[in-house]
Amino acid sequence: MKILVLIKEVPDMQKVEFDSERGRVNRANAPAEINPFDENALETACELKKAREDVDVTALTMGPPRAEGSLRIAYARGADHGILLTDAKFGGADTCATSKTLAAAIRKKGGYDLILCGEKSVDGDTAQVGAEVAEFLGIPHCYYVEKIDKLTSGHIEVTAEDLWGMKQTRRMPLPALVSVTKNITTPKLPTVRRRLESREIEIERMNLSSLEDILTPEETGAKGSPTKVNKVVIPPEVKRESVVFREEPDGFMDALASVFLEKGLV
Ligand code: FAD
């Protein structure tokens, strides 16, 4: 069984700066790490590998050349292979172009039974990529999965929590895509041996030419992105004030009204 884990390299959000002139996140000065939700997806794949002998785990990321480092960490954490999808022409991609490019690479490599991803990234935070990848591949998908109940060579059964907290059990034929929440498992630290090995492993690289028979330059990067950001503004910091009313209930409404009038709220 071949499992593919989508991992995104994200900047450490404690250290990231916002370039308000260009309306973009300035990732250049912030250290990079694997999106924390994707660590859960990777750990889930590694647990499935431990439970079944036939599982082979590949981590795939689309990003700049330095994202190779995250694939080495993915290996140290238990992945068998890493694929880096990188090309200057992929730059400026919105979620649609990102997903189309990832789906093209997945189709090109072929043969994956299960694709796992995180429920969202901590920087873009749209939670769109997983579902879009599945739609471009034409395979079933399930979001907010907190437990994989059963995995056979033909089907997967999962427990997912919807936005209102209801739990649902779903069964999907493979190949399928599953996006996991943080509740699914706790990522373990890599061993020293795997860390050392990760420095030596070969990371496969793919670029636009690798996909030229299934993806055109117009479908990827800024050219393939229907989202156009006109302006990005940082909202002004909201000043919070509190007023404590000590009046008896009878006088309370008058006191409240006078505060509203005084603050110009009515
Ligand atoms: P989500 O949908 O929240 O992620 C869900 C899951 O999908 C993740 O947990 C992960 O498993 C998987 N996933 C997401 N992204 C990747 C990936 N790259 N590789 C593998 N798996 C992934 N970003 C830039 O870095 N440079 C740019 O120049 C740039 N230009 C942009 C221009 C526009 C107009 C817009 C709207 C966005 C741009 N972005 C850019 C942001 C970029 O679109 C998102 O980072 C990307 O599409 C992923 O979306 P997300 O972070 O919301 O992921």
Tab-separated table of C-alpha atoms and ligand atoms in Angstrom:
chain	number	residue	atom	x	y	z
A	1	MET	CA	0.000	0.000	0.000
A	2	LYS	CA	1.408	3.370	-1.047
A	3	ILE	CA	0.661	6.327	1.204
A	4	LEU	CA	1.489	9.891	0.185
A	5	VAL	CA	1.675	12.631	2.801
A	6	LEU	CA	1.345	16.251	1.708
A	7	ILE	CA	3.588	18.434	3.790
A	8	LYS	CA	3.962	22.170	3.568
A	9	GLU	CA	7.020	24.019	4.805
A	10	VAL	CA	5.823	27.025	6.790
A	11	PRO	CA	7.645	29.864	8.505
A	12	ASP	CA	7.846	29.860	12.277
A	13	MET	CA	4.793	32.069	12.878
A	14	GLN	CA	6.325	33.580	16.035
A	15	LYS	CA	9.129	35.078	13.946
A	16	VAL	CA	7.449	35.901	10.634
A	17	GLU	CA	7.082	39.480	9.382
A	18	PHE	CA	4.401	40.921	7.155
A	19	ASP	CA	5.445	42.917	4.075
A	20	SER	CA	2.569	45.431	4.035
A	21	GLU	CA	3.942	47.186	0.902
A	22	ARG	CA	3.591	44.029	-1.224
A	23	GLY	CA	0.786	42.508	0.827
A	24	ARG	CA	2.712	39.306	1.409
A	25	VAL	CA	4.131	37.306	4.230
A	26	ASN	CA	7.885	37.840	4.297
A	27	ARG	CA	9.150	34.311	4.819
A	28	ALA	CA	12.790	35.151	4.110
A	29	ASN	CA	13.924	35.899	7.670
A	30	ALA	CA	11.827	33.388	9.571
A	31	PRO	CA	13.131	29.860	10.215
A	32	ALA	CA	11.116	27.190	8.411
A	33	GLU	CA	9.435	24.113	9.837
A	34	ILE	CA	6.948	21.445	8.756
A	35	ASN	CA	3.384	22.690	9.126
A	36	PRO	CA	2.420	21.246	12.552
A	37	PHE	CA	-0.828	19.692	11.225
A	38	ASP	CA	1.206	17.854	8.581
A	39	GLU	CA	3.384	16.315	11.288
A	40	ASN	CA	0.201	14.644	12.530
A	41	ALA	CA	-0.569	13.399	9.020
A	42	LEU	CA	2.963	12.014	8.726
A	43	GLU	CA	2.811	10.332	12.127
A	44	THR	CA	-0.533	8.762	11.149
A	45	ALA	CA	1.077	7.333	8.010
A	46	CYS	CA	3.970	5.968	10.095
A	47	GLU	CA	1.531	4.344	12.530
A	48	LEU	CA	-0.261	2.670	9.603
A	49	LYS	CA	3.155	1.467	8.424
A	50	LYS	CA	3.825	-0.101	11.804
A	51	ALA	CA	0.403	-1.775	11.820
A	52	ARG	CA	0.688	-3.191	8.273
A	53	GLU	CA	3.866	-4.548	6.736
A	54	ASP	CA	3.130	-3.521	3.153
A	55	VAL	CA	2.982	0.264	3.665
A	56	ASP	CA	5.369	2.603	1.878
A	57	VAL	CA	5.268	6.286	2.854
A	58	THR	CA	6.256	9.188	0.593
A	59	ALA	CA	6.278	12.852	1.666
A	60	LEU	CA	5.566	15.417	-1.068
A	61	THR	CA	6.020	19.153	-0.800
A	62	MET	CA	5.731	22.008	-3.259
A	63	GLY	CA	7.998	24.850	-2.304
A	64	PRO	CA	11.309	26.599	-2.847
A	65	PRO	CA	14.543	24.520	-3.021
A	66	ARG	CA	15.159	25.016	0.714
A	67	ALA	CA	11.991	22.962	1.431
A	68	GLU	CA	14.187	19.910	0.796
A	69	GLY	CA	15.174	20.280	4.465
A	70	SER	CA	11.592	19.555	5.541
A	71	LEU	CA	11.577	16.388	3.446
A	72	ARG	CA	14.749	15.232	5.201
A	73	ILE	CA	12.997	15.842	8.525
A	74	ALA	CA	9.994	13.888	7.193
A	75	TYR	CA	12.371	10.984	6.467
A	76	ALA	CA	13.841	11.283	9.983
A	77	ARG	CA	10.288	11.079	11.329
A	78	GLY	CA	9.592	7.869	9.404
A	79	ALA	CA	8.805	8.582	5.717
A	80	ASP	CA	10.493	6.258	3.207
A	81	HIS	CA	10.880	8.786	0.372
A	82	GLY	CA	10.667	12.526	-0.271
A	83	ILE	CA	9.618	14.406	-3.401
A	84	LEU	CA	10.264	18.123	-3.829
A	85	LEU	CA	8.132	19.900	-6.389
A	86	THR	CA	10.011	23.071	-7.140
A	87	ASP	CA	10.185	25.557	-10.006
A	88	ALA	CA	10.317	29.353	-10.226
A	89	LYS	CA	7.211	29.076	-12.443
A	90	PHE	CA	5.246	27.676	-9.470
A	91	GLY	CA	5.797	30.974	-7.565
A	92	GLY	CA	2.806	33.169	-6.686
A	93	ALA	CA	0.427	30.187	-6.738
A	94	ASP	CA	-2.916	30.557	-4.966
A	95	THR	CA	-4.604	27.479	-3.491
A	96	CYS	CA	-6.132	26.486	-6.846
A	97	ALA	CA	-2.795	26.558	-8.713
A	98	THR	CA	-1.017	24.894	-5.760
A	99	SER	CA	-3.557	22.060	-5.699
A	100	LYS	CA	-3.537	21.620	-9.472
A	101	THR	CA	0.261	21.359	-9.439
A	102	LEU	CA	0.297	18.906	-6.517
A	103	ALA	CA	-2.424	16.820	-8.213
A	104	ALA	CA	-0.430	16.780	-11.465
A	105	ALA	CA	2.654	15.497	-9.628
A	106	ILE	CA	0.590	12.836	-7.820
A	107	ARG	CA	-0.955	11.722	-11.120
A	108	LYS	CA	2.465	11.656	-12.771
A	109	LYS	CA	3.986	9.466	-10.065
A	110	GLY	CA	0.812	7.341	-9.890
A	111	GLY	CA	-0.206	4.371	-7.776
A	112	TYR	CA	-0.971	6.037	-4.423
A	113	ASP	CA	-3.739	4.328	-2.443
A	114	LEU	CA	-4.092	6.898	0.307
A	115	ILE	CA	-3.198	10.588	0.454
A	116	LEU	CA	-2.964	12.204	3.882
A	117	CYS	CA	-2.716	15.925	4.580
A	118	GLY	CA	-3.154	18.310	7.500
A	119	GLU	CA	-6.500	20.025	8.024
A	120	LYS	CA	-4.893	23.416	7.314
A	121	SER	CA	-1.602	25.261	7.211
A	122	VAL	CA	-0.629	27.666	9.982
A	123	ASP	CA	0.377	30.412	7.525
A	124	GLY	CA	-2.139	30.349	4.635
A	125	ASP	CA	-4.812	28.785	6.870
A	126	THR	CA	-7.377	28.303	4.081
A	127	ALA	CA	-7.887	24.531	4.597
A	128	GLN	CA	-8.624	24.278	0.866
A	129	VAL	CA	-5.666	22.422	-0.609
A	130	GLY	CA	-6.554	18.859	0.465
A	131	ALA	CA	-10.088	18.953	-0.936
A	132	GLU	CA	-8.930	20.679	-4.120
A	133	VAL	CA	-6.205	18.083	-4.720
A	134	ALA	CA	-8.789	15.310	-4.318
A	135	GLU	CA	-11.198	17.049	-6.689
A	136	PHE	CA	-8.493	17.519	-9.336
A	137	LEU	CA	-7.642	13.817	-8.998
A	138	GLY	CA	-11.321	12.824	-9.021
A	139	ILE	CA	-11.039	10.772	-5.801
A	140	PRO	CA	-13.173	10.831	-2.616
A	141	HIS	CA	-11.975	12.840	0.366
A	142	CYS	CA	-12.848	13.418	3.983
A	143	TYR	CA	-11.878	16.375	6.194
A	144	TYR	CA	-11.355	16.756	9.966
A	145	VAL	CA	-10.520	13.089	10.473
A	146	GLU	CA	-9.531	12.279	14.044
A	147	LYS	CA	-9.316	8.492	13.759
A	148	ILE	CA	-8.636	5.931	11.088
A	149	ASP	CA	-10.839	3.023	12.118
A	150	LYS	CA	-9.977	0.535	9.389
A	151	LEU	CA	-7.759	0.368	6.333
A	152	THR	CA	-8.004	-2.491	3.876
A	153	SER	CA	-6.569	-2.749	0.384
A	154	GLY	CA	-9.879	-1.489	-1.041
A	155	HIS	CA	-11.449	0.808	1.561
A	156	ILE	CA	-10.810	3.178	4.438
A	157	GLU	CA	-13.116	3.858	7.375
A	158	VAL	CA	-12.604	7.050	9.359
A	159	THR	CA	-14.161	9.027	12.176
A	160	ALA	CA	-14.466	12.701	11.384
A	161	GLU	CA	-15.709	15.594	13.463
A	162	ASP	CA	-17.721	18.258	11.690
A	163	LEU	CA	-17.675	21.949	12.543
A	164	TRP	CA	-20.572	21.526	14.996
A	165	GLY	CA	-18.767	18.813	16.949
A	166	MET	CA	-20.782	15.899	15.560
A	167	LYS	CA	-18.826	12.701	14.937
A	168	GLN	CA	-19.402	10.829	11.720
A	169	THR	CA	-18.040	7.485	10.561
A	170	ARG	CA	-17.342	7.414	6.866
A	171	ARG	CA	-16.250	4.673	4.501
A	172	MET	CA	-14.558	5.500	1.231
A	173	PRO	CA	-13.119	3.371	-1.565
A	174	LEU	CA	-9.401	3.797	-2.225
A	175	PRO	CA	-7.679	5.781	-3.593
A	176	ALA	CA	-8.904	8.516	-1.251
A	177	LEU	CA	-7.635	11.645	0.471
A	178	VAL	CA	-7.954	12.199	4.202
A	179	SER	CA	-7.201	15.439	6.003
A	180	VAL	CA	-6.405	14.966	9.678
A	181	THR	CA	-6.874	17.071	12.789
A	182	LYS	CA	-4.345	17.448	15.585
A	183	ASN	CA	-6.376	15.017	17.720
A	184	ILE	CA	-5.519	12.054	15.525
A	185	THR	CA	-2.133	11.368	17.138
A	186	THR	CA	0.907	12.919	18.778
A	187	PRO	CA	3.996	13.226	16.571
A	188	LYS	CA	7.032	11.455	17.990
A	189	LEU	CA	10.550	12.764	17.928
A	190	PRO	CA	12.851	11.211	15.313
A	191	THR	CA	15.604	8.882	16.433
A	192	VAL	CA	19.263	9.929	16.122
A	193	ARG	CA	19.855	7.108	13.602
A	194	ARG	CA	17.075	8.331	11.297
A	195	ARG	CA	18.298	11.923	11.652
A	196	LEU	CA	21.781	10.914	10.560
A	197	GLU	CA	20.429	8.815	7.678
A	198	SER	CA	18.201	11.693	6.536
A	199	ARG	CA	21.294	13.727	5.610
A	200	GLU	CA	22.298	11.124	3.020
A	201	ILE	CA	19.001	10.123	1.400
A	202	GLU	CA	18.154	11.129	-2.128
A	203	ILE	CA	15.282	13.574	-2.476
A	204	GLU	CA	13.539	13.316	-5.825
A	205	ARG	CA	12.980	16.655	-7.568
A	206	MET	CA	10.169	17.466	-9.970
A	207	ASN	CA	9.624	20.702	-11.871
A	208	LEU	CA	7.321	22.023	-14.558
A	209	SER	CA	9.148	20.093	-17.285
A	210	SER	CA	8.575	16.846	-15.344
A	211	LEU	CA	4.846	17.545	-15.664
A	212	GLU	CA	4.752	19.074	-19.144
A	213	ASP	CA	2.449	16.432	-20.601
A	214	ILE	CA	-0.224	17.075	-17.919
A	215	LEU	CA	0.304	20.671	-16.705
A	216	THR	CA	0.778	23.808	-18.812
A	217	PRO	CA	2.630	26.947	-17.593
A	218	GLU	CA	-0.738	28.763	-17.742
A	219	GLU	CA	-2.223	26.394	-15.134
A	220	THR	CA	0.397	26.910	-12.449
A	221	GLY	CA	2.043	29.706	-10.425
A	222	ALA	CA	0.724	33.266	-10.639
A	223	LYS	CA	-0.571	32.670	-14.199
A	224	GLY	CA	-2.776	29.797	-13.080
A	225	SER	CA	-4.121	31.617	-10.002
A	226	PRO	CA	-7.655	32.997	-10.238
A	227	THR	CA	-7.254	34.744	-6.845
A	228	LYS	CA	-6.081	38.318	-7.292
A	229	VAL	CA	-5.216	40.166	-4.110
A	230	ASN	CA	-5.868	43.898	-4.646
A	231	LYS	CA	-4.861	45.135	-1.242
A	232	VAL	CA	-3.968	43.658	2.102
A	233	VAL	CA	-4.471	45.709	5.257
A	234	ILE	CA	-3.513	44.932	8.793
A	235	PRO	CA	-6.548	45.756	10.942
A	236	PRO	CA	-5.859	48.401	13.593
A	237	GLU	CA	-5.409	47.026	17.044
A	238	VAL	CA	-8.729	47.043	18.872
A	239	LYS	CA	-8.618	48.965	22.119
A	240	ARG	CA	-10.554	47.170	24.803
A	241	GLU	CA	-12.101	48.926	27.771
A	242	SER	CA	-14.250	47.552	30.494
A	243	VAL	CA	-16.821	49.307	32.608
A	244	VAL	CA	-18.058	47.805	35.853
A	245	PHE	CA	-21.612	48.692	36.869
A	246	ARG	CA	-22.268	48.688	40.568
A	247	GLU	CA	-25.813	50.034	40.420
A	248	GLU	CA	-28.754	48.091	41.759
A	249	PRO	CA	-30.766	46.367	38.990
A	250	ASP	CA	-33.271	49.250	38.838
A	251	GLY	CA	-30.642	51.852	38.034
A	252	PHE	CA	-28.571	49.604	35.798
A	253	MET	CA	-30.308	50.353	32.458
A	254	ASP	CA	-29.933	54.127	32.942
A	255	ALA	CA	-26.258	53.709	33.785
A	256	LEU	CA	-25.728	51.503	30.725
A	257	ALA	CA	-27.534	53.984	28.450
A	258	SER	CA	-25.479	56.884	29.739
A	259	VAL	CA	-22.216	54.978	28.996
A	260	PHE	CA	-23.452	54.243	25.446
A	261	LEU	CA	-24.279	57.957	24.930
A	262	GLU	CA	-21.012	59.111	26.453
A	263	LYS	CA	-18.973	56.812	24.157
A	264	GLY	CA	-21.000	57.835	21.090
A	265	LEU	CA	-22.159	54.254	20.543
A	266	VAL	CA	-25.808	55.234	19.961
B	1	FAD	P1	-4.169	24.771	3.363
B	1	FAD	O1	-5.222	24.539	2.350
B	1	FAD	O2	-4.585	25.406	4.651
B	1	FAD	O3	-3.383	23.416	3.651
B	1	FAD	C1	-4.055	22.160	3.848
B	1	FAD	C2	-3.048	21.056	3.697
B	1	FAD	O4	-2.659	20.961	2.327
B	1	FAD	C3	-1.743	21.248	4.477
B	1	FAD	O5	-1.890	20.842	5.818
B	1	FAD	C4	-0.794	20.355	3.678
B	1	FAD	O6	-0.969	19.025	4.048
B	1	FAD	C5	-1.289	20.542	2.230
B	1	FAD	N1	-0.512	21.579	1.542
B	1	FAD	C6	-0.767	22.907	1.451
B	1	FAD	N2	0.184	23.524	0.722
B	1	FAD	C7	1.064	22.562	0.346
B	1	FAD	C8	2.275	22.551	-0.412
B	1	FAD	N3	2.790	23.677	-0.918
B	1	FAD	N4	2.922	21.379	-0.585
B	1	FAD	C9	2.425	20.218	-0.080
B	1	FAD	N5	1.285	20.172	0.650
B	1	FAD	C10	0.622	21.321	0.855
B	1	FAD	N6	2.626	31.469	-1.130
B	1	FAD	C11	3.959	31.497	-1.340
B	1	FAD	O7	4.703	30.791	-0.641
B	1	FAD	N7	4.549	32.272	-2.316
B	1	FAD	C12	3.775	33.051	-3.128
B	1	FAD	O8	4.297	33.733	-3.998
B	1	FAD	C13	2.354	33.034	-2.935
B	1	FAD	N8	1.553	33.779	-3.711
B	1	FAD	C14	0.228	33.759	-3.503
B	1	FAD	C15	-0.590	34.537	-4.323
B	1	FAD	C16	-1.961	34.547	-4.115
B	1	FAD	C17	-2.818	35.395	-5.007
B	1	FAD	C18	-2.525	33.795	-3.068
B	1	FAD	C19	-4.004	33.822	-2.787
B	1	FAD	C20	-1.720	33.012	-2.263
B	1	FAD	C21	-0.348	32.981	-2.470
B	1	FAD	N9	0.476	32.210	-1.689
B	1	FAD	C22	1.810	32.222	-1.899
B	1	FAD	C23	-0.051	31.335	-0.660
B	1	FAD	C24	-0.326	29.962	-1.275
B	1	FAD	O9	-1.408	30.023	-2.143
B	1	FAD	C25	-0.664	28.989	-0.192
B	1	FAD	O10	0.453	28.923	0.666
B	1	FAD	C26	-0.919	27.582	-0.735
B	1	FAD	O11	-1.863	27.583	-1.755
B	1	FAD	C27	-1.416	26.658	0.328
B	1	FAD	O12	-2.605	27.157	0.876
B	1	FAD	P2	-2.779	27.132	2.428
B	1	FAD	O13	-1.506	27.553	3.047
B	1	FAD	O14	-4.011	27.893	2.781
B	1	FAD	O15	-2.957	25.568	2.700
